[in-house]
PDB file of C-alpha atoms in Angstrom:
ATOM      1  CA  MET A  19      -1.435 -67.010  49.113  1.00 61.00           C
ATOM      2  CA  PHE A  20      -0.209 -64.894  51.815  1.00 56.00           C
ATOM      3  CA  TRP A  21       1.814 -62.546  49.720  1.00 61.00           C
ATOM      4  CA  ARG A  22      -1.046 -62.433  47.337  1.00 62.00           C
ATOM      5  CA  GLY A  23      -3.578 -61.366  50.117  1.00 61.00           C
ATOM      6  CA  ALA A  24      -1.111 -58.774  51.295  1.00 66.00           C
ATOM      7  CA  ARG A  25      -0.643 -57.155  47.909  1.00 65.00           C
ATOM      8  CA  GLN A  26      -4.207 -56.960  47.622  1.00 63.00           C
ATOM      9  CA  ARG A  27      -4.720 -55.202  50.913  1.00 69.00           C
ATOM     10  CA  TRP A  28      -1.977 -52.813  50.034  1.00 64.00           C
ATOM     11  CA  TRP A  29      -3.294 -52.042  46.539  1.00 67.00           C
ATOM     12  CA  ARG A  30      -6.760 -51.180  48.004  1.00 71.00           C
ATOM     13  CA  ARG A  31      -5.136 -49.055  50.442  1.00 77.00           C
ATOM     14  CA  VAL A  32      -3.482 -46.782  47.679  1.00 77.00           C
ATOM     15  CA  ALA A  33      -6.686 -47.052  45.358  1.00 79.00           C
ATOM     16  CA  ILE A  34      -8.815 -44.218  44.456  1.00 83.00           C
ATOM     17  CA  ALA A  35     -12.438 -43.869  44.429  1.00 84.00           C
ATOM     18  CA  PRO A  36     -14.214 -43.403  41.061  1.00 85.00           C
ATOM     19  CA  GLY A  37     -14.641 -39.938  39.798  1.00 85.00           C
ATOM     20  CA  THR A  38     -11.359 -38.810  41.741  1.00 87.00           C
ATOM     21  CA  ALA A  39      -8.626 -37.208  39.651  1.00 89.00           C
ATOM     22  CA  LEU A  40      -5.499 -39.338  39.906  1.00 87.00           C
ATOM     23  CA  PRO A  41      -2.911 -37.506  42.312  1.00 88.00           C
ATOM     24  CA  GLN A  42       0.555 -37.894  42.130  1.00 86.00           C
ATOM     25  CA  ARG A  43       0.926 -39.757  45.525  1.00 87.00           C
ATOM     26  CA  ARG A  44      -1.219 -42.477  44.138  1.00 88.00           C
ATOM     27  CA  LEU A  45       0.663 -43.070  40.769  1.00 90.00           C
ATOM     28  CA  PHE A  46       3.534 -45.594  40.493  1.00 90.00           C
ATOM     29  CA  LEU A  47       6.175 -46.217  38.157  1.00 91.00           C
ATOM     30  CA  LEU A  48       7.505 -49.646  37.826  1.00 91.00           C
ATOM     31  CA  PRO A  49      10.188 -50.693  34.930  1.00 92.00           C
ATOM     32  CA  THR A  50       9.534 -53.067  32.323  1.00 93.00           C
ATOM     33  CA  ARG A  51      11.747 -55.912  30.982  1.00 94.00           C
ATOM     34  CA  PHE A  52      12.413 -53.493  27.751  1.00 95.00           C
ATOM     35  CA  GLY A  53      13.355 -50.769  30.346  1.00 94.00           C
ATOM     36  CA  LEU A  54      15.802 -52.746  32.454  1.00 94.00           C
ATOM     37  CA  GLY A  55      17.390 -53.941  29.301  1.00 94.00           C
ATOM     38  CA  TRP A  56      17.607 -50.060  28.362  1.00 94.00           C
ATOM     39  CA  ALA A  57      19.241 -49.453  31.673  1.00 93.00           C
ATOM     40  CA  GLY A  58      21.658 -52.412  31.167  1.00 95.00           C
ATOM     41  CA  LEU A  59      22.671 -51.177  27.903  1.00 94.00           C
ATOM     42  CA  VAL A  60      23.221 -47.652  29.119  1.00 94.00           C
ATOM     43  CA  LEU A  61      25.340 -48.992  31.816  1.00 94.00           C
ATOM     44  CA  LEU A  62      27.307 -51.243  29.397  1.00 94.00           C
ATOM     45  CA  LEU A  63      28.119 -48.332  27.115  1.00 93.00           C
ATOM     46  CA  LEU A  64      29.147 -46.074  30.049  1.00 92.00           C
ATOM     47  CA  LEU A  65      31.500 -48.803  31.099  1.00 93.00           C
ATOM     48  CA  PHE A  66      32.889 -49.455  27.698  1.00 90.00           C
ATOM     49  CA  GLY A  67      33.628 -45.756  27.411  1.00 90.00           C
ATOM     50  CA  ILE A  68      35.294 -45.426  31.004  1.00 89.00           C
ATOM     51  CA  ASN A  69      37.326 -48.545  30.148  1.00 89.00           C
ATOM     52  CA  TYR A  70      38.365 -47.698  26.452  1.00 86.00           C
ATOM     53  CA  GLN A  71      37.955 -43.868  26.722  1.00 85.00           C
ATOM     54  CA  ASN A  72      35.625 -43.894  23.969  1.00 87.00           C
ATOM     55  CA  THR A  73      33.765 -40.567  23.355  1.00 88.00           C
ATOM     56  CA  LEU A  74      31.292 -41.904  21.100  1.00 91.00           C
ATOM     57  CA  ALA A  75      30.324 -44.771  23.694  1.00 90.00           C
ATOM     58  CA  TYR A  76      30.002 -41.665  26.211  1.00 91.00           C
ATOM     59  CA  ILE A  77      27.874 -39.635  23.892  1.00 92.00           C
ATOM     60  CA  LEU A  78      25.624 -42.804  23.070  1.00 93.00           C
ATOM     61  CA  ALA A  79      25.197 -43.774  26.917  1.00 93.00           C
ATOM     62  CA  PHE A  80      24.238 -39.977  28.085  1.00 94.00           C
ATOM     63  CA  TRP A  81      21.779 -39.753  24.985  1.00 94.00           C
ATOM     64  CA  LEU A  82      20.072 -42.962  25.841  1.00 94.00           C
ATOM     65  CA  LEU A  83      19.933 -41.948  29.510  1.00 93.00           C
ATOM     66  CA  ALA A  84      18.368 -38.416  28.840  1.00 95.00           C
ATOM     67  CA  LEU A  85      15.879 -40.066  26.334  1.00 94.00           C
ATOM     68  CA  GLY A  86      14.894 -42.471  29.073  1.00 93.00           C
ATOM     69  CA  VAL A  87      14.658 -39.733  31.568  1.00 93.00           C
ATOM     70  CA  VAL A  88      12.270 -37.911  29.250  1.00 94.00           C
ATOM     71  CA  THR A  89      10.364 -40.971  28.529  1.00 93.00           C
ATOM     72  CA  LEU A  90       9.534 -41.559  32.155  1.00 93.00           C
ATOM     73  CA  LEU A  91       8.381 -38.148  32.627  1.00 93.00           C
ATOM     74  CA  ARG A  92       5.950 -38.412  29.672  1.00 94.00           C
ATOM     75  CA  THR A  93       4.820 -41.786  30.723  1.00 93.00           C
ATOM     76  CA  TRP A  94       4.100 -40.206  34.246  1.00 93.00           C
ATOM     77  CA  ARG A  95       2.315 -37.212  32.755  1.00 92.00           C
ATOM     78  CA  ASN A  96       0.071 -39.208  30.450  1.00 92.00           C
ATOM     79  CA  LEU A  97      -1.701 -40.870  33.425  1.00 91.00           C
ATOM     80  CA  LEU A  98      -1.390 -38.143  36.108  1.00 91.00           C
ATOM     81  CA  GLY A  99      -4.682 -36.256  36.888  1.00 89.00           C
ATOM     82  CA  VAL A 100      -6.981 -38.999  34.976  1.00 91.00           C
ATOM     83  CA  SER A 101     -10.418 -39.593  36.432  1.00 91.00           C
ATOM     84  CA  ALA A 102     -12.530 -42.778  35.997  1.00 91.00           C
ATOM     85  CA  THR A 103     -16.370 -43.024  36.247  1.00 90.00           C
ATOM     86  CA  LEU A 104     -18.063 -46.337  36.239  1.00 90.00           C
ATOM     87  CA  ARG A 105     -21.289 -46.974  34.471  1.00 90.00           C
ATOM     88  CA  LEU A 106     -22.659 -50.256  35.937  1.00 90.00           C
ATOM     89  CA  PRO A 107     -24.806 -52.493  33.616  1.00 89.00           C
ATOM     90  CA  GLN A 108     -28.559 -52.585  33.911  1.00 86.00           C
ATOM     91  CA  GLU A 109     -29.167 -56.549  34.023  1.00 89.00           C
ATOM     92  CA  VAL A 110     -26.637 -59.443  34.360  1.00 91.00           C
ATOM     93  CA  PHE A 111     -27.684 -62.893  34.416  1.00 93.00           C
ATOM     94  CA  ALA A 112     -25.605 -66.001  35.658  1.00 91.00           C
ATOM     95  CA  GLY A 113     -23.257 -67.431  33.086  1.00 89.00           C
ATOM     96  CA  GLY A 114     -23.118 -64.343  31.182  1.00 88.00           C
ATOM     97  CA  GLU A 115     -21.104 -61.121  31.169  1.00 90.00           C
ATOM     98  CA  ALA A 116     -21.292 -57.832  32.846  1.00 90.00           C
ATOM     99  CA  ARG A 117     -20.280 -55.167  30.594  1.00 92.00           C
ATOM    100  CA  LEU A 118     -18.977 -52.465  32.859  1.00 91.00           C
ATOM    101  CA  GLY A 119     -18.564 -49.099  31.540  1.00 91.00           C
ATOM    102  CA  VAL A 120     -16.017 -46.680  32.152  1.00 92.00           C
ATOM    103  CA  HIS A 121     -15.574 -43.153  31.295  1.00 92.00           C
ATOM    104  CA  LEU A 122     -12.063 -41.514  31.385  1.00 92.00           C
ATOM    105  CA  ALA A 123     -11.543 -37.767  31.559  1.00 91.00           C
ATOM    106  CA  GLY A 124      -8.093 -36.206  31.459  1.00 87.00           C
ATOM    107  CA  GLY A 125      -8.661 -32.663  30.775  1.00 85.00           C
ATOM    108  CA  ARG A 126      -6.294 -32.979  27.937  1.00 89.00           C
ATOM    109  CA  PRO A 127      -5.193 -35.578  25.074  1.00 91.00           C
ATOM    110  CA  ARG A 128      -3.993 -38.729  26.403  1.00 91.00           C
ATOM    111  CA  THR A 129      -2.513 -41.967  24.571  1.00 91.00           C
ATOM    112  CA  ALA A 130      -2.719 -45.571  25.031  1.00 92.00           C
ATOM    113  CA  LEU A 131      -4.427 -45.921  28.424  1.00 93.00           C
ATOM    114  CA  GLU A 132      -5.103 -49.510  29.583  1.00 92.00           C
ATOM    115  CA  LEU A 133      -7.835 -50.919  32.081  1.00 92.00           C
ATOM    116  CA  HIS A 134      -7.399 -54.269  33.534  1.00 92.00           C
ATOM    117  CA  GLY A 135      -9.348 -56.068  36.218  1.00 88.00           C
ATOM    118  CA  GLY A 136     -11.383 -59.109  36.868  1.00 86.00           C
ATOM    119  CA  GLY A 137      -9.671 -60.962  33.904  1.00 86.00           C
ATOM    120  CA  ALA A 138     -10.642 -58.611  31.390  1.00 89.00           C
ATOM    121  CA  SER A 139      -8.855 -55.688  29.660  1.00 91.00           C
ATOM    122  CA  ALA A 140      -9.571 -52.672  27.461  1.00 91.00           C
ATOM    123  CA  ARG A 141      -7.440 -49.819  25.835  1.00 92.00           C
ATOM    124  CA  VAL A 142      -8.708 -46.418  25.366  1.00 91.00           C
ATOM    125  CA  ASP A 143      -7.125 -43.150  23.829  1.00 92.00           C
ATOM    126  CA  LEU A 144      -8.478 -39.724  24.894  1.00 91.00           C
ATOM    127  CA  PRO A 145      -7.949 -37.580  21.939  1.00 90.00           C
ATOM    128  CA  ASP A 146     -10.207 -34.685  23.353  1.00 89.00           C
ATOM    129  CA  GLY A 147      -9.468 -35.443  26.835  1.00 88.00           C
ATOM    130  CA  GLN A 148     -12.457 -37.967  27.134  1.00 91.00           C
ATOM    131  CA  GLY A 149     -12.821 -41.611  26.172  1.00 90.00           C
ATOM    132  CA  GLU A 150     -15.073 -44.590  26.803  1.00 91.00           C
ATOM    133  CA  ALA A 151     -13.967 -48.171  27.526  1.00 90.00           C
ATOM    134  CA  THR A 152     -15.905 -51.387  28.387  1.00 91.00           C
ATOM    135  CA  LEU A 153     -14.771 -54.390  30.588  1.00 91.00           C
ATOM    136  CA  ALA A 154     -16.719 -57.460  30.015  1.00 91.00           C
ATOM    137  CA  LEU A 155     -16.408 -59.367  33.510  1.00 91.00           C
ATOM    138  CA  PRO A 156     -17.624 -62.857  33.828  1.00 90.00           C
ATOM    139  CA  ALA A 157     -20.575 -63.420  35.933  1.00 90.00           C
ATOM    140  CA  PRO A 158     -20.589 -67.078  36.724  1.00 89.00           C
ATOM    141  CA  ARG A 159     -23.116 -67.185  39.679  1.00 90.00           C
ATOM    142  CA  ARG A 160     -25.945 -65.242  41.030  1.00 91.00           C
ATOM    143  CA  GLY A 161     -26.169 -63.025  43.750  1.00 91.00           C
ATOM    144  CA  VAL A 162     -24.278 -59.899  44.813  1.00 91.00           C
ATOM    145  CA  GLN A 163     -20.913 -59.760  43.224  1.00 90.00           C
ATOM    146  CA  PRO A 164     -18.528 -56.992  44.219  1.00 89.00           C
ATOM    147  CA  LEU A 165     -16.535 -55.115  41.775  1.00 89.00           C
ATOM    148  CA  PRO A 166     -12.886 -56.201  41.025  1.00 88.00           C
ATOM    149  CA  LEU A 167     -10.196 -53.687  41.901  1.00 88.00           C
ATOM    150  CA  LEU A 168      -9.353 -52.153  38.456  1.00 91.00           C
ATOM    151  CA  ARG A 169      -5.832 -51.211  37.481  1.00 91.00           C
ATOM    152  CA  LEU A 170      -5.374 -48.334  35.279  1.00 92.00           C
ATOM    153  CA  GLU A 171      -1.908 -48.093  33.556  1.00 93.00           C
ATOM    154  CA  THR A 172       0.223 -46.613  30.632  1.00 93.00           C
ATOM    155  CA  ARG A 173       3.564 -47.682  28.800  1.00 93.00           C
ATOM    156  CA  TRP A 174       3.623 -44.790  26.399  1.00 91.00           C
ATOM    157  CA  PRO A 175       5.463 -43.477  24.575  1.00 89.00           C
ATOM    158  CA  LEU A 176       8.362 -46.186  24.559  1.00 91.00           C
ATOM    159  CA  GLY A 177       7.323 -48.866  27.090  1.00 91.00           C
ATOM    160  CA  LEU A 178      10.459 -48.186  29.328  1.00 93.00           C
ATOM    161  CA  VAL A 179       8.165 -47.980  32.412  1.00 93.00           C
ATOM    162  CA  ARG A 180       4.757 -48.705  33.465  1.00 93.00           C
ATOM    163  CA  ALA A 181       2.595 -45.890  35.155  1.00 93.00           C
ATOM    164  CA  LEU A 182      -0.164 -47.637  37.097  1.00 91.00           C
ATOM    165  CA  ALA A 183      -2.688 -46.690  39.609  1.00 91.00           C
ATOM    166  CA  TRP A 184      -5.792 -48.714  41.010  1.00 91.00           C
ATOM    167  CA  LEU A 185      -9.385 -47.874  41.027  1.00 89.00           C
ATOM    168  CA  GLU A 186     -11.741 -49.362  43.829  1.00 87.00           C
ATOM    169  CA  CYS A 187     -15.448 -49.076  43.653  1.00 85.00           C
ATOM    170  CA  ARG A 188     -17.488 -49.845  46.523  1.00 83.00           C
ATOM    171  CA  GLU A 189     -20.668 -50.750  44.692  1.00 85.00           C
ATOM    172  CA  SER A 190     -21.740 -54.413  43.721  1.00 88.00           C
ATOM    173  CA  LEU A 191     -23.304 -56.063  40.783  1.00 90.00           C
ATOM    174  CA  LEU A 192     -26.437 -57.853  41.261  1.00 92.00           C
ATOM    175  CA  VAL A 193     -26.433 -61.036  39.199  1.00 94.00           C
ATOM    176  CA  TYR A 194     -29.613 -62.530  38.495  1.00 94.00           C
ATOM    177  CA  PRO A 195     -30.281 -66.171  38.118  1.00 93.00           C
ATOM    178  CA  ARG A 196     -29.872 -67.993  34.622  1.00 93.00           C
ATOM    179  CA  PRO A 197     -33.034 -68.226  33.069  1.00 91.00           C
ATOM    180  CA  LEU A 198     -34.065 -72.138  32.509  1.00 85.00           C
ATOM    181  CA  ASP A 199     -36.820 -72.966  30.273  1.00 73.00           C
ATOM    182  CA  GLU A 200     -39.111 -75.731  31.414  1.00 63.00           C
ATOM    183  CA  GLU A 201     -41.323 -78.203  29.635  1.00 49.00           C
ATOM    184  CA  GLU A 202     -44.594 -78.266  31.608  1.00 46.00           C
ATOM    185  CA  PRO A 203     -47.695 -78.601  29.498  1.00 38.00           C
ATOM    186  CA  GLY A 204     -49.479 -76.460  31.811  1.00 43.00           C
ATOM    187  CA  HIS A 205     -47.072 -73.389  31.469  1.00 45.00           C
ATOM    188  CA  ARG A 206     -48.516 -70.886  28.899  1.00 44.00           C
ATOM    189  CA  LEU A 207     -46.140 -69.379  26.508  1.00 42.00           C
ATOM    190  CA  ALA A 208     -45.296 -65.764  26.572  1.00 39.00           C
ATOM    191  CA  GLY A 209     -47.675 -63.601  24.702  1.00 39.00           C
ATOM    192  CA  ALA A 210     -50.401 -66.290  24.038  1.00 40.00           C
ATOM    193  CA  GLY A 211     -53.950 -65.327  24.321  1.00 40.00           C
ATOM    194  CA  LEU A 212     -53.336 -61.579  24.806  1.00 43.00           C
ATOM    195  CA  GLU A 213     -54.207 -60.281  21.010  1.00 46.00           C
ATOM    196  CA  ALA A 214     -57.097 -57.850  20.942  1.00 50.00           C
ATOM    197  CA  THR A 215     -59.249 -59.583  18.137  1.00 53.00           C
ATOM    198  CA  ASP A 216     -62.548 -59.749  19.437  1.00 57.00           C
ATOM    199  CA  PHE A 217     -64.758 -56.915  18.444  1.00 61.00           C
ATOM    200  CA  ALA A 218     -66.602 -55.339  21.328  1.00 62.00           C
ATOM    201  CA  GLY A 219     -68.498 -52.420  19.770  1.00 70.00           C
ATOM    202  CA  LEU A 220     -67.940 -49.013  18.800  1.00 73.00           C
ATOM    203  CA  ARG A 221     -67.098 -45.923  20.783  1.00 72.00           C
ATOM    204  CA  ARG A 222     -66.297 -42.277  19.920  1.00 74.00           C
ATOM    205  CA  ALA A 223     -63.323 -41.518  17.997  1.00 74.00           C
ATOM    206  CA  GLU A 224     -60.462 -39.742  19.778  1.00 70.00           C
ATOM    207  CA  PRO A 225     -57.314 -38.037  18.655  1.00 70.00           C
ATOM    208  CA  GLY A 226     -54.666 -40.572  17.885  1.00 62.00           C
ATOM    209  CA  ASP A 227     -56.616 -43.317  16.878  1.00 64.00           C
ATOM    210  CA  SER A 228     -55.329 -45.600  14.030  1.00 67.00           C
ATOM    211  CA  PRO A 229     -57.524 -44.812  10.671  1.00 74.00           C
ATOM    212  CA  ALA A 230     -57.690 -48.812  10.288  1.00 70.00           C
ATOM    213  CA  ARG A 231     -59.762 -48.558  13.538  1.00 70.00           C
ATOM    214  CA  LEU A 232     -62.172 -45.898  12.341  1.00 76.00           C
ATOM    215  CA  ALA A 233     -65.617 -46.761  11.449  1.00 77.00           C
ATOM    216  CA  TRP A 234     -65.734 -45.034   8.044  1.00 74.00           C
ATOM    217  CA  LYS A 235     -69.289 -46.557   7.204  1.00 77.00           C
ATOM    218  CA  GLN A 236     -70.905 -45.591  10.200  1.00 75.00           C
ATOM    219  CA  TRP A 237     -69.348 -41.917   9.580  1.00 72.00           C
ATOM    220  CA  SER A 238     -70.954 -41.840   6.074  1.00 74.00           C
ATOM    221  CA  ARG A 239     -74.496 -42.868   7.272  1.00 77.00           C
ATOM    222  CA  THR A 240     -74.448 -40.870  10.682  1.00 77.00           C
ATOM    223  CA  GLY A 241     -71.697 -38.336  10.181  1.00 75.00           C
ATOM    224  CA  VAL A 242     -70.396 -39.035  13.636  1.00 78.00           C
ATOM    225  CA  LEU A 243     -66.952 -40.525  13.727  1.00 78.00           C
ATOM    226  CA  ALA A 244     -66.601 -43.581  15.654  1.00 78.00           C
ATOM    227  CA  ALA A 245     -63.793 -46.032  16.164  1.00 78.00           C
ATOM    228  CA  LYS A 246     -63.942 -49.896  16.674  1.00 72.00           C
ATOM    229  CA  ALA A 247     -63.233 -51.294  20.144  1.00 68.00           C
ATOM    230  CA  PHE A 248     -61.922 -54.777  20.729  1.00 61.00           C
ATOM    231  CA  SER A 249     -61.788 -56.658  24.012  1.00 55.00           C
ATOM    232  CA  VAL A 250     -58.584 -58.136  25.333  1.00 52.00           C
ATOM    233  CA  PRO A 251     -58.732 -61.442  27.068  1.00 53.00           C
ATOM    234  CA  PRO A 252     -58.410 -61.395  30.818  1.00 52.00           C
ATOM    235  CA  ARG A 253     -54.774 -61.528  32.008  1.00 56.00           C
ATOM    236  CA  GLN A 254     -53.664 -64.233  34.333  1.00 58.00           C
ATOM    237  CA  GLN A 255     -53.251 -63.680  37.876  1.00 68.00           C
ATOM    238  CA  LEU A 256     -51.013 -66.077  39.409  1.00 85.00           C
ATOM    239  CA  TRP A 257     -48.439 -67.046  41.993  1.00 89.00           C
ATOM    240  CA  LEU A 258     -44.791 -68.225  41.192  1.00 91.00           C
ATOM    241  CA  ASP A 259     -44.040 -70.427  44.105  1.00 90.00           C
ATOM    242  CA  TYR A 260     -40.553 -71.859  45.004  1.00 90.00           C
ATOM    243  CA  ASP A 261     -41.989 -74.833  46.661  1.00 89.00           C
ATOM    244  CA  ALA A 262     -43.956 -75.964  43.704  1.00 87.00           C
ATOM    245  CA  CYS A 263     -40.539 -75.937  41.508  1.00 87.00           C
ATOM    246  CA  ARG A 264     -38.529 -79.267  41.231  1.00 87.00           C
ATOM    247  CA  GLY A 265     -34.854 -79.802  41.649  1.00 87.00           C
ATOM    248  CA  ASP A 266     -31.950 -78.296  43.614  1.00 89.00           C
ATOM    249  CA  PRO A 267     -32.542 -74.520  44.832  1.00 90.00           C
ATOM    250  CA  GLU A 268     -30.476 -73.118  41.859  1.00 91.00           C
ATOM    251  CA  ARG A 269     -32.583 -75.287  39.314  1.00 91.00           C
ATOM    252  CA  ARG A 270     -35.661 -73.696  40.990  1.00 91.00           C
ATOM    253  CA  LEU A 271     -34.531 -70.035  41.119  1.00 92.00           C
ATOM    254  CA  SER A 272     -33.750 -70.662  37.327  1.00 92.00           C
ATOM    255  CA  LEU A 273     -37.118 -71.983  36.535  1.00 92.00           C
ATOM    256  CA  LEU A 274     -38.694 -69.250  38.587  1.00 92.00           C
ATOM    257  CA  CYS A 275     -36.527 -66.494  36.518  1.00 92.00           C
ATOM    258  CA  ALA A 276     -37.718 -67.944  33.268  1.00 92.00           C
ATOM    259  CA  ARG A 277     -41.210 -67.826  34.372  1.00 91.00           C
ATOM    260  CA  VAL A 278     -40.978 -64.083  35.508  1.00 92.00           C
ATOM    261  CA  LEU A 279     -39.491 -63.126  32.268  1.00 91.00           C
ATOM    262  CA  ALA A 280     -42.037 -65.179  30.405  1.00 90.00           C
ATOM    263  CA  HIS A 281     -45.155 -63.655  32.318  1.00 89.00           C
ATOM    264  CA  HIS A 282     -43.830 -60.055  32.113  1.00 88.00           C
ATOM    265  CA  ARG A 283     -43.662 -60.488  28.128  1.00 87.00           C
ATOM    266  CA  ALA A 284     -47.273 -61.923  28.191  1.00 83.00           C
ATOM    267  CA  GLY A 285     -48.511 -59.112  30.408  1.00 83.00           C
ATOM    268  CA  ASP A 286     -49.616 -61.413  33.180  1.00 85.00           C
ATOM    269  CA  ARG A 287     -50.397 -60.414  36.963  1.00 87.00           C
ATOM    270  CA  TYR A 288     -47.999 -62.355  39.149  1.00 90.00           C
ATOM    271  CA  GLY A 289     -46.614 -62.786  42.727  1.00 91.00           C
ATOM    272  CA  LEU A 290     -43.636 -64.566  44.101  1.00 92.00           C
ATOM    273  CA  ARG A 291     -43.089 -66.836  46.849  1.00 91.00           C
ATOM    274  CA  LEU A 292     -39.606 -67.433  48.162  1.00 92.00           C
ATOM    275  CA  PRO A 293     -38.575 -68.882  51.385  1.00 90.00           C
ATOM    276  CA  GLY A 294     -38.884 -66.129  53.601  1.00 87.00           C
ATOM    277  CA  VAL A 295     -39.700 -63.700  50.963  1.00 88.00           C
ATOM    278  CA  THR A 296     -43.162 -62.948  49.473  1.00 90.00           C
ATOM    279  CA  LEU A 297     -43.661 -60.508  46.692  1.00 90.00           C
ATOM    280  CA  PRO A 298     -47.327 -59.178  46.123  1.00 91.00           C
ATOM    281  CA  GLN A 299     -48.991 -59.899  42.937  1.00 88.00           C
ATOM    282  CA  GLY A 300     -48.240 -56.969  40.352  1.00 88.00           C
ATOM    283  CA  GLU A 301     -47.342 -56.000  36.769  1.00 86.00           C
ATOM    284  CA  GLY A 302     -44.933 -54.094  34.812  1.00 88.00           C
ATOM    285  CA  PRO A 303     -41.317 -53.408  34.539  1.00 89.00           C
ATOM    286  CA  ARG A 304     -41.313 -52.561  38.309  1.00 91.00           C
ATOM    287  CA  GLN A 305     -42.790 -55.890  39.328  1.00 91.00           C
ATOM    288  CA  ARG A 306     -40.300 -57.699  36.885  1.00 92.00           C
ATOM    289  CA  ARG A 307     -37.227 -55.995  38.426  1.00 93.00           C
ATOM    290  CA  GLU A 308     -38.282 -56.469  41.973  1.00 93.00           C
ATOM    291  CA  ALA A 309     -38.796 -60.161  41.373  1.00 93.00           C
ATOM    292  CA  LEU A 310     -35.646 -60.551  39.559  1.00 94.00           C
ATOM    293  CA  GLU A 311     -33.921 -58.756  42.539  1.00 93.00           C
ATOM    294  CA  ALA A 312     -35.566 -61.167  44.926  1.00 94.00           C
ATOM    295  CA  LEU A 313     -34.542 -64.084  42.792  1.00 93.00           C
ATOM    296  CA  ALA A 314     -30.836 -62.839  42.905  1.00 92.00           C
ATOM    297  CA  ARG A 315     -30.856 -62.207  46.772  1.00 92.00           C
ATOM    298  CA  CYS A 316     -32.586 -65.337  47.734  1.00 89.00           C
ATOM    299  CA  VAL A 317     -30.969 -67.731  50.363  1.00 85.00           C
ATOM    300  CA  SER A 318     -31.877 -71.149  49.844  1.00 70.00           C
ATOM    301  CA  PRO A 319     -33.086 -73.383  52.653  1.00 66.00           C
ATOM    302  CA  GLY A 320     -30.054 -75.354  52.769  1.00 58.00           C
ATOM    303  CA  ALA A 321     -27.751 -72.321  52.944  1.00 53.00           C
ATOM    304  CA  GLN A 322     -29.747 -70.976  55.986  1.00 51.00           C
ATOM    305  CA  GLY A 323     -29.455 -74.205  57.695  1.00 47.00           C
ATOM    306  CA  ALA A 324     -25.594 -74.279  57.167  1.00 42.00           C
ATOM    307  CA  ARG A 325     -25.218 -70.528  58.521  1.00 44.00           C
ATOM    308  CA  ARG A 326     -27.226 -71.683  61.767  1.00 44.00           C
TER     309      ARG A 326
END
């Protein structure tokens, strides 16, 4: 654990920030097993040529050595100058995956670049100097989840060495609670009772009205084009209360998350009461986003007591 922590700290010290072109002082070359075997073969051929004064062994050894040096330089140049830009996912729910987008730019064609981090991997080529990759990062728990340290590497063309660098992003993912549907008779299903079906009269037609809503009979009698107006049932105005839910803190937050999503789809006006946080009643995408963020950042009363 000590050495693992020390390696992590060292990697973070040499990591580059997103959007920064990879400089040569942050690019490292490590031999692979195949590369070590290649070097051993060169040494063996050289010793064989020296011992038996075999010219063919000399030629083969120096040819393999030259090929290895050229391959090392090609691998190094394949990663040098590459920059990576991260695109965070819009919404992540606990128990799912955070699909982190990575845009790579190299200024010239690159081949067989690899991204690793958080247990996920992706391979991308840059035929025109640009490329996209997606890392499916696990999101097991709700809350603020820091992005893992990403490793960018390549073994092209022969796999003798690995050219690698590390990418560190200071941003974090906000993971929402996993929606948990409840079975309560008093909870209205999403979208129920919001269809505009009650005829409320006629109004003057306006540009953009559907032809099906126009009162053609009225127009034939009076010469005035009117449109049919329908009334919409009143929206619910309610409060979603943490204390009104049953179960452990995470289950309560999951129930509230499912209610927020359901009432948003139904077009209701709702507010949210959490321990230490009260979100006023509202509606629309902004209310949905603020409610989900409040649920993700909520600190349960048990956790607050433990901190004290």
